[in-house]
Coordinates of C-alpha atoms in Angstrom, one line a residue:
M1 CA 0.0 0.0 0.0
E2 CA 1.2 3.5 -0.8
K3 CA 2.3 5.9 2.0
R4 CA -0.6 7.7 3.5
E5 CA -1.1 11.3 2.6
T6 CA -2.4 14.1 4.8
F7 CA -4.1 17.4 4.1
S8 CA -1.8 20.3 3.4
S9 CA -4.0 22.7 5.4
R10 CA -6.8 22.8 7.9
L11 CA -8.9 24.8 5.4
G12 CA -8.5 22.0 2.9
F13 CA -9.9 19.5 5.4
L14 CA -12.8 21.7 6.4
L15 CA -13.8 22.6 2.8
I16 CA -13.5 19.0 1.5
S17 CA -15.3 17.5 4.5
A18 CA -18.1 20.1 4.1
G19 CA -18.1 19.4 0.3
C20 CA -18.7 15.7 1.1
A21 CA -21.8 16.8 3.1
I22 CA -22.9 19.5 0.7
G23 CA -24.7 18.0 -2.2
L24 CA -28.1 17.7 -3.8
G25 CA -29.7 17.2 -0.4
N26 CA -28.8 20.8 0.4
V27 CA -29.8 22.6 -2.8
W28 CA -32.5 20.2 -4.1
R29 CA -34.3 18.5 -1.2
F30 CA -33.9 21.1 1.5
P31 CA -35.7 24.0 -0.4
Y32 CA -38.7 21.9 -1.5
I33 CA -39.3 20.2 1.9
T34 CA -39.0 23.6 3.6
G35 CA -41.6 24.9 1.2
K36 CA -43.8 21.9 1.9
Y37 CA -43.6 22.1 5.7
G38 CA -44.0 25.7 6.7
G39 CA -40.9 27.7 5.7
A40 CA -39.0 29.5 8.5
A41 CA -40.6 27.4 11.3
F42 CA -39.4 24.2 9.6
V43 CA -35.9 25.7 9.3
L44 CA -35.7 26.2 13.0
L45 CA -36.9 22.7 13.7
Y46 CA -34.3 21.3 11.2
L47 CA -31.4 23.3 12.9
A48 CA -32.4 22.0 16.3
F49 CA -32.3 18.4 15.1
L50 CA -29.0 19.1 13.2
V51 CA -27.3 20.1 16.5
A52 CA -28.9 17.4 18.6
F53 CA -28.5 14.4 16.2
G54 CA -26.2 15.0 13.3
L55 CA -23.2 16.7 15.0
P56 CA -22.6 14.1 17.7
V57 CA -22.5 11.3 15.2
M58 CA -20.2 13.3 13.0
V59 CA -17.7 13.8 15.9
M60 CA -17.8 10.0 16.4
E61 CA -17.1 9.2 12.8
L62 CA -14.3 11.7 12.6
A63 CA -12.8 10.3 15.8
V64 CA -12.8 6.7 14.5
G65 CA -11.1 7.9 11.3
R66 CA -8.4 10.0 13.1
A67 CA -7.7 7.5 15.9
S68 CA -7.2 4.6 13.4
Q69 CA -5.6 6.6 10.6
R70 CA -7.5 4.3 8.3
S71 CA -10.6 4.4 6.0
I72 CA -13.6 2.3 6.8
A73 CA -11.7 -0.6 5.3
R74 CA -9.5 -1.0 8.4
S75 CA -10.6 1.5 11.0
F76 CA -12.7 -0.9 13.0
D77 CA -10.0 -3.6 12.8
V78 CA -7.5 -1.2 14.3
L79 CA -9.7 0.0 17.2
E80 CA -12.0 -2.9 18.1
P81 CA -11.4 -5.3 21.0
K82 CA -9.7 -8.5 20.0
G83 CA -12.1 -11.1 18.8
S84 CA -15.0 -8.7 18.2
K85 CA -16.8 -8.4 14.8
W86 CA -17.3 -4.7 14.3
H87 CA -15.1 -4.8 11.2
W88 CA -17.8 -6.8 9.4
Y89 CA -19.6 -3.5 8.9
S90 CA -16.8 -2.2 6.7
Y91 CA -18.1 -4.2 3.7
V92 CA -21.6 -2.8 4.3
G93 CA -20.3 0.7 4.4
F94 CA -18.3 0.1 1.2
A95 CA -21.5 -1.2 -0.5
G96 CA -23.2 2.0 0.7
N97 CA -20.6 4.2 -1.0
Y98 CA -21.1 2.2 -4.2
L99 CA -24.9 2.3 -4.0
L100 CA -24.9 6.0 -3.5
M101 CA -22.7 6.6 -6.5
M102 CA -24.8 4.3 -8.7
F103 CA -27.6 6.9 -8.8
Y104 CA -25.9 10.1 -7.6
T105 CA -23.6 10.2 -10.7
V106 CA -26.6 9.8 -12.9
I107 CA -28.4 12.8 -11.3
A108 CA -25.1 14.8 -11.5
G109 CA -25.0 14.1 -15.2
W110 CA -28.5 15.6 -15.5
L111 CA -27.2 18.8 -14.1
V112 CA -24.4 19.0 -16.8
Y113 CA -27.1 18.3 -19.5
Y114 CA -29.3 21.1 -18.1
F115 CA -26.5 23.5 -18.0
V116 CA -25.8 22.9 -21.7
K117 CA -29.4 23.2 -22.6
T118 CA -29.9 26.4 -20.6
V119 CA -26.9 28.3 -22.0
R120 CA -27.9 27.2 -25.5
G121 CA -31.4 28.6 -25.0
D122 CA -33.2 25.3 -25.6
F123 CA -35.8 26.1 -23.0
A124 CA -36.6 29.5 -24.6
G125 CA -40.4 29.9 -25.3
L126 CA -41.3 26.7 -23.4
D127 CA -43.9 26.6 -20.6
A128 CA -43.7 24.2 -17.7
A129 CA -45.2 21.4 -19.8
G130 CA -42.6 22.0 -22.5
V131 CA -39.7 21.9 -19.9
A132 CA -41.2 18.7 -18.5
G133 CA -41.2 17.2 -22.0
Q134 CA -37.5 18.0 -22.4
F135 CA -36.8 16.2 -19.1
T136 CA -38.8 13.2 -20.2
Q137 CA -37.0 13.1 -23.6
M138 CA -33.6 13.1 -21.7
Q139 CA -34.6 10.2 -19.5
A140 CA -35.9 8.2 -22.5
N141 CA -32.5 8.4 -24.2
P142 CA -30.2 5.8 -22.7
W143 CA -27.1 6.9 -24.7
L144 CA -27.5 10.5 -23.6
M145 CA -28.0 9.5 -20.0
A146 CA -25.0 7.2 -20.0
G147 CA -22.8 9.7 -21.7
F148 CA -23.4 12.5 -19.1
M149 CA -23.1 9.9 -16.3
A150 CA -19.8 8.7 -17.7
L151 CA -18.6 12.4 -17.9
V152 CA -19.2 12.8 -14.2
V153 CA -17.5 9.5 -13.3
C154 CA -14.5 10.5 -15.4
A155 CA -14.2 13.9 -13.8
G156 CA -14.4 12.5 -10.3
M157 CA -11.9 9.7 -10.9
L158 CA -9.4 12.0 -12.7
V159 CA -9.4 14.2 -9.6
C160 CA -8.8 11.3 -7.3
L161 CA -6.1 9.9 -9.5
Q162 CA -3.9 12.9 -8.7
G163 CA -3.9 12.0 -5.0
L164 CA -5.2 13.7 -1.9
R165 CA -3.3 17.0 -1.9
N166 CA -2.8 17.5 -5.7
G167 CA -6.2 16.2 -6.7
V168 CA -9.0 15.9 -4.1
E169 CA -7.8 18.8 -1.9
R170 CA -6.7 21.2 -4.6
V171 CA -9.8 20.7 -6.9
N172 CA -12.3 20.7 -4.1
K173 CA -10.9 23.8 -2.5
A174 CA -11.2 25.7 -5.8
M175 CA -14.6 24.2 -6.5
M176 CA -16.0 25.0 -3.1
L177 CA -14.8 28.6 -3.2
C178 CA -16.4 29.0 -6.7
L179 CA -19.6 27.4 -5.3
L180 CA -19.8 29.9 -2.5
A181 CA -19.2 32.8 -4.8
L182 CA -21.9 31.6 -7.3
M183 CA -24.3 31.2 -4.4
A184 CA -23.7 34.8 -3.3
V185 CA -24.3 36.1 -6.9
L186 CA -27.4 34.1 -7.4
A187 CA -28.8 35.0 -4.0
V188 CA -28.3 38.7 -4.6
N189 CA -30.0 38.4 -8.0
S190 CA -33.0 36.6 -6.4
L191 CA -33.3 39.1 -3.6
R192 CA -33.6 41.9 -6.2
L193 CA -36.5 40.3 -8.0
E194 CA -39.7 42.3 -8.0
G195 CA -42.4 40.4 -6.1
G196 CA -39.9 38.2 -4.2
G197 CA -40.6 39.7 -0.8
E198 CA -43.4 37.4 0.0
G199 CA -41.3 34.3 -0.6
L200 CA -38.5 35.8 1.6
R201 CA -40.9 36.4 4.5
F202 CA -42.2 32.8 4.2
Y203 CA -38.6 31.6 4.4
L204 CA -37.3 33.9 7.2
Q205 CA -40.3 34.8 9.3
P206 CA -41.5 31.9 11.4
N207 CA -45.2 31.0 11.3
F208 CA -45.7 28.0 13.4
H209 CA -49.3 27.5 12.1
N210 CA -47.7 26.6 8.7
L211 CA -45.7 23.9 10.5
V212 CA -48.8 22.4 12.1
Y213 CA -51.3 22.6 9.2
D214 CA -50.9 22.7 5.4
G215 CA -52.8 25.1 3.1
Q216 CA -55.8 22.8 3.1
G217 CA -56.0 22.7 6.9
N218 CA -54.6 19.2 7.2
W219 CA -52.5 18.4 10.3
I220 CA -48.8 17.9 9.2
L221 CA -46.8 18.4 12.3
G222 CA -45.8 14.8 12.8
E223 CA -44.8 14.5 9.2
A224 CA -42.8 17.7 9.4
V225 CA -41.0 16.6 12.5
F226 CA -39.8 13.4 10.9
A227 CA -38.9 15.3 7.7
A228 CA -36.7 17.8 9.7
M229 CA -35.2 14.9 11.6
G230 CA -34.3 13.0 8.5
Q231 CA -33.0 16.1 6.6
S232 CA -30.8 17.1 9.5
F233 CA -29.3 13.7 9.7
F234 CA -28.9 12.6 6.1
T235 CA -27.5 16.0 4.9
L236 CA -24.2 15.2 6.6
S237 CA -23.5 12.0 4.7
L238 CA -22.9 10.0 7.9
G239 CA -22.7 6.3 8.4
I240 CA -20.7 5.1 5.4
G241 CA -17.2 6.3 6.3
A242 CA -17.3 9.2 3.9
I243 CA -16.6 11.6 6.8
A244 CA -14.3 9.2 8.7
I245 CA -11.9 9.0 5.7
F246 CA -11.1 12.8 6.1
G247 CA -10.7 12.4 9.8
S248 CA -8.0 9.9 9.0
Y249 CA -6.0 12.5 7.0
I250 CA -5.7 15.0 9.8
G251 CA -3.5 15.5 12.9
K252 CA -4.5 16.0 16.6
E253 CA -4.0 19.8 16.7
H254 CA -7.7 20.6 16.9
R255 CA -10.6 19.0 18.9
L256 CA -13.2 17.3 16.8
A257 CA -16.3 18.9 18.2
G258 CA -15.2 22.3 16.8
E259 CA -14.3 20.8 13.5
A260 CA -17.7 19.0 13.2
L261 CA -19.4 22.3 14.1
R262 CA -17.5 24.2 11.4
I263 CA -18.4 21.5 8.8
G264 CA -22.0 21.6 9.9
V265 CA -22.1 25.4 9.6
L266 CA -20.7 25.3 6.1
D267 CA -23.2 22.6 5.1
T268 CA -26.1 24.4 6.6
S269 CA -25.1 27.8 5.1
V270 CA -25.2 26.3 1.6
A271 CA -28.7 24.9 2.3
F272 CA -29.8 28.2 3.7
V273 CA -28.5 30.3 0.8
A274 CA -30.1 27.9 -1.6
G275 CA -33.4 28.9 0.0
L276 CA -32.5 32.5 -0.5
I277 CA -32.0 31.8 -4.2
I278 CA -35.2 29.7 -4.7
F279 CA -37.9 31.2 -2.5
P280 CA -37.9 34.8 -3.8
A281 CA -37.7 33.5 -7.4
C282 CA -40.7 31.2 -6.8
S283 CA -42.7 34.1 -5.2
A284 CA -41.8 36.5 -8.0
Y285 CA -43.1 34.1 -10.6
G286 CA -46.1 32.6 -8.7
V287 CA -44.7 29.1 -8.3
S288 CA -45.1 26.9 -5.2
P289 CA -41.7 26.1 -3.6
G290 CA -43.1 22.8 -2.4
E291 CA -43.3 21.4 -5.9
G292 CA -41.2 18.4 -4.9
P293 CA -38.3 16.8 -6.8
S294 CA -39.5 18.4 -10.1
L295 CA -38.6 21.8 -8.6
V296 CA -35.1 21.8 -10.0
F297 CA -35.6 20.1 -13.3
V298 CA -39.0 21.4 -14.4
T299 CA -40.1 24.4 -12.3
L300 CA -36.9 26.4 -12.0
P301 CA -35.9 26.2 -15.7
N302 CA -39.3 27.6 -16.5
I303 CA -38.6 30.5 -14.1
F304 CA -35.2 31.2 -15.6
N305 CA -36.9 31.1 -19.0
H306 CA -39.0 34.1 -18.1
M307 CA -36.4 36.0 -16.1
P308 CA -34.3 38.8 -17.6
M309 CA -30.9 37.4 -18.5
G310 CA -32.4 34.0 -17.6
R311 CA -29.9 32.0 -19.7
L312 CA -27.0 33.5 -17.6
W313 CA -28.7 33.0 -14.3
G314 CA -30.0 29.6 -15.2
G315 CA -26.6 28.5 -16.4
L316 CA -24.9 29.7 -13.3
F317 CA -27.5 28.0 -11.1
F318 CA -26.8 24.6 -12.8
V319 CA -23.1 25.1 -12.5
F320 CA -23.6 25.8 -8.8
L321 CA -25.7 22.6 -8.5
F322 CA -23.1 20.6 -10.4
F323 CA -20.2 21.8 -8.1
A324 CA -22.3 20.8 -5.1
A325 CA -22.9 17.3 -6.6
L326 CA -19.3 16.9 -7.8
S327 CA -17.9 17.8 -4.3
T328 CA -19.8 14.8 -2.9
V329 CA -18.8 12.6 -5.8
T330 CA -15.1 13.2 -5.4
A331 CA -15.3 12.8 -1.6
V332 CA -17.1 9.4 -1.9
F333 CA -14.8 8.3 -4.7
E334 CA -11.8 9.0 -2.5
N335 CA -13.3 6.8 0.2
I336 CA -13.9 4.0 -2.3
I337 CA -10.4 4.2 -3.6
C338 CA -8.8 4.3 -0.2
F339 CA -10.8 1.3 0.8
S340 CA -9.4 -0.6 -2.1
M341 CA -5.9 0.5 -1.3
E342 CA -6.1 -0.5 2.3
R343 CA -8.1 -3.7 2.0
W344 CA -6.4 -5.2 -1.0
G345 CA -3.1 -3.4 -1.1
W346 CA -3.6 -1.9 -4.5
S347 CA -1.8 1.2 -5.8
R348 CA -3.9 4.3 -6.2
K349 CA -3.7 4.0 -10.0
K350 CA -5.0 0.4 -9.9
A351 CA -7.8 1.4 -7.4
V352 CA -8.9 4.2 -9.7
G353 CA -8.9 2.0 -12.8
V354 CA -10.9 -0.9 -11.2
N355 CA -13.4 1.3 -9.4
F356 CA -13.9 3.6 -12.5
T357 CA -15.0 0.5 -14.4
G358 CA -17.1 -0.8 -11.5
I359 CA -19.0 2.5 -11.0
L360 CA -19.6 2.9 -14.7
L361 CA -21.1 -0.5 -15.1
L362 CA -23.1 -0.5 -11.9
S363 CA -24.6 2.9 -12.6
M364 CA -26.1 1.6 -15.8
P365 CA -29.2 0.0 -14.2
C366 CA -30.1 3.5 -12.9
V367 CA -29.5 5.0 -16.4
L368 CA -31.7 2.3 -18.0
G369 CA -34.3 2.4 -15.2
S370 CA -36.0 5.3 -16.9
N371 CA -36.1 3.9 -20.4
L372 CA -35.2 0.3 -21.4
L373 CA -35.8 -1.1 -17.9
S374 CA -38.6 1.3 -16.9
G375 CA -40.9 -1.7 -16.3
V376 CA -38.7 -3.2 -13.6
R377 CA -40.1 -2.8 -10.1
V378 CA -38.8 -4.1 -6.8
L379 CA -41.0 -3.6 -3.8
G380 CA -43.0 -1.2 -5.9
M381 CA -40.0 1.0 -6.6
D382 CA -38.1 1.7 -9.8
I383 CA -34.3 1.1 -9.9
S384 CA -33.1 4.6 -8.8
S385 CA -35.8 4.8 -6.1
L386 CA -34.7 1.3 -4.8
E387 CA -31.0 2.4 -4.7
D388 CA -31.9 5.6 -2.9
F389 CA -34.1 3.7 -0.4
L390 CA -31.3 1.2 0.4
V391 CA -28.8 4.0 1.1
S392 CA -31.0 6.7 2.7
Q393 CA -33.4 4.6 4.7
N394 CA -31.1 1.7 5.6
I395 CA -27.4 2.0 5.3
L396 CA -27.0 5.6 6.5
P397 CA -29.1 5.4 9.7
L398 CA -27.9 1.9 10.6
G399 CA -24.3 2.8 9.7
S400 CA -24.5 5.8 12.0
L401 CA -25.9 3.6 14.7
V402 CA -22.9 1.3 14.3
Y403 CA -20.5 4.2 14.7
L404 CA -22.4 5.5 17.7
L405 CA -22.6 2.2 19.5
F406 CA -18.9 1.4 18.6
C407 CA -17.9 4.7 20.4
V408 CA -20.0 4.3 23.5
S409 CA -20.1 0.5 24.1
R410 CA -17.7 -1.3 26.4
K411 CA -17.7 -4.1 23.8
G412 CA -16.6 -1.6 21.1
W413 CA -14.0 1.1 21.2
G414 CA -15.5 2.5 24.3
W415 CA -16.6 5.9 25.7
D416 CA -13.3 6.8 27.4
K417 CA -11.2 6.2 24.3
F418 CA -13.6 8.0 22.1
L419 CA -13.8 11.0 24.4
A420 CA -10.0 11.2 24.7
E421 CA -9.6 11.2 20.9
A422 CA -12.4 13.7 20.3
N423 CA -10.9 16.1 22.9
A424 CA -7.3 15.8 21.8
G425 CA -6.0 19.2 20.7
Q426 CA -7.2 22.8 21.0
G427 CA -10.7 24.1 20.7
M428 CA -14.3 23.1 21.6
K429 CA -14.6 20.0 23.8
F430 CA -17.1 17.3 23.3
P431 CA -19.0 17.5 26.6
A432 CA -18.5 14.4 28.9
A433 CA -22.0 15.2 30.3
L434 CA -23.5 14.0 27.0
R435 CA -22.6 10.4 27.8
V436 CA -26.1 9.4 28.9
Y437 CA -27.7 11.2 25.9
V438 CA -25.5 9.6 23.2
S439 CA -25.5 6.2 24.9
Y440 CA -29.2 5.7 25.5
I441 CA -31.3 8.4 23.8
L442 CA -29.6 9.0 20.5
P443 CA -29.6 5.3 19.6
V444 CA -33.3 5.2 20.1
V445 CA -33.7 8.3 17.8
L446 CA -31.7 6.6 15.0
L447 CA -33.9 3.5 15.3
V448 CA -37.0 5.7 15.1
I449 CA -35.6 7.3 11.9
F450 CA -35.0 3.8 10.5
V451 CA -38.5 2.5 11.3
W452 CA -40.1 5.7 10.1
G453 CA -38.3 5.3 6.8
Y454 CA -40.0 1.9 6.3
L455 CA -43.4 3.2 7.4
N456 CA -43.0 6.2 5.0
F457 CA -42.3 3.9 2.0
F458 CA -44.7 1.0 2.7
G459 CA -47.3 2.6 5.0

């Protein structure tokens, strides 16, 4: 195995770790579920759950990575008590990384396609039905879908081929800084739109009635609570070792609670500013922000189509979305490649080559699931929905539960060793007083999220 690299700077670690968390969940899912469940009041609920649930698990995953100096391939082997079987989860986590990329790379390819069509003016003169027709045509063309998916996989693997510092760190730092700059430009443009004030008030001024009842007077509080809980948890990409890998590349100069908080703030800031971009624009053009998944690929292109300089703003928006998606892709690819290097002793070049081929081939079912294999259903779900379900509702919550129990259980790594690792260095301490909470309450919460996922899909 090649000598292990480390980040060249703390900024690189923070931006790349945040980039792993920042993705389509921030700028696609967050705005439309916020619109569906009451605006500002939902945002407050989401932030409370983020602090209470997401950040403690992130500290634990970072601690496992830093203490072991290994990826998920070997981290449990290094830290677990002799004779225990925690390391069995490493293969499940590896499968979770693959499953995530099998549909995530396809969606990222859609963003590239939409960028091209927007700047070419292909949406000009179309209404919402016309834009929806373009989206349907794209999905019906397997060669087109496969080509843009392959472009994303090539881009991500080429970055990882250059190594941690020269590839993943350097490219992601530049990409994240560009993403933040694009967000600022797009947000300023949306805030200047005539008629956007109502959407801004909905987003920033809490109205708890909207959190309890929808526009038809139906009670939605329970559904909103679980949506906020799920979003706060899944947005951080926890449970599959994608955060732990970056913990393994850093030293012990800084305590991990502060690092997790900074990553969480960056991740949340991107989601928040995405709302500043979308809600005023929806208000200005009389569109409901709770449109669901079609918001990005049908509703927003139609808004940009009617906006002054819409091709420019629409093109920038899809570049912004693509950078958010590619930051996650390269981070997860790095975890997959490092797993291959540590588990099987491959060189980075061989790991990139084998996994490049593997991800290309295994992403094809998702590509074909909207055309040639559109009739295939498993448990009532199409192929991409099944892959998303396996990751989001199974591997992420159960994987996070594994990390949590590993760090607090006497039969795992143990509370004392975890706390010593988390609090090594300077900065914010992980409070020892949280032991009862993270040992007994938080595991129950993760199980509730897991059970609710099943009830939501099959209820």
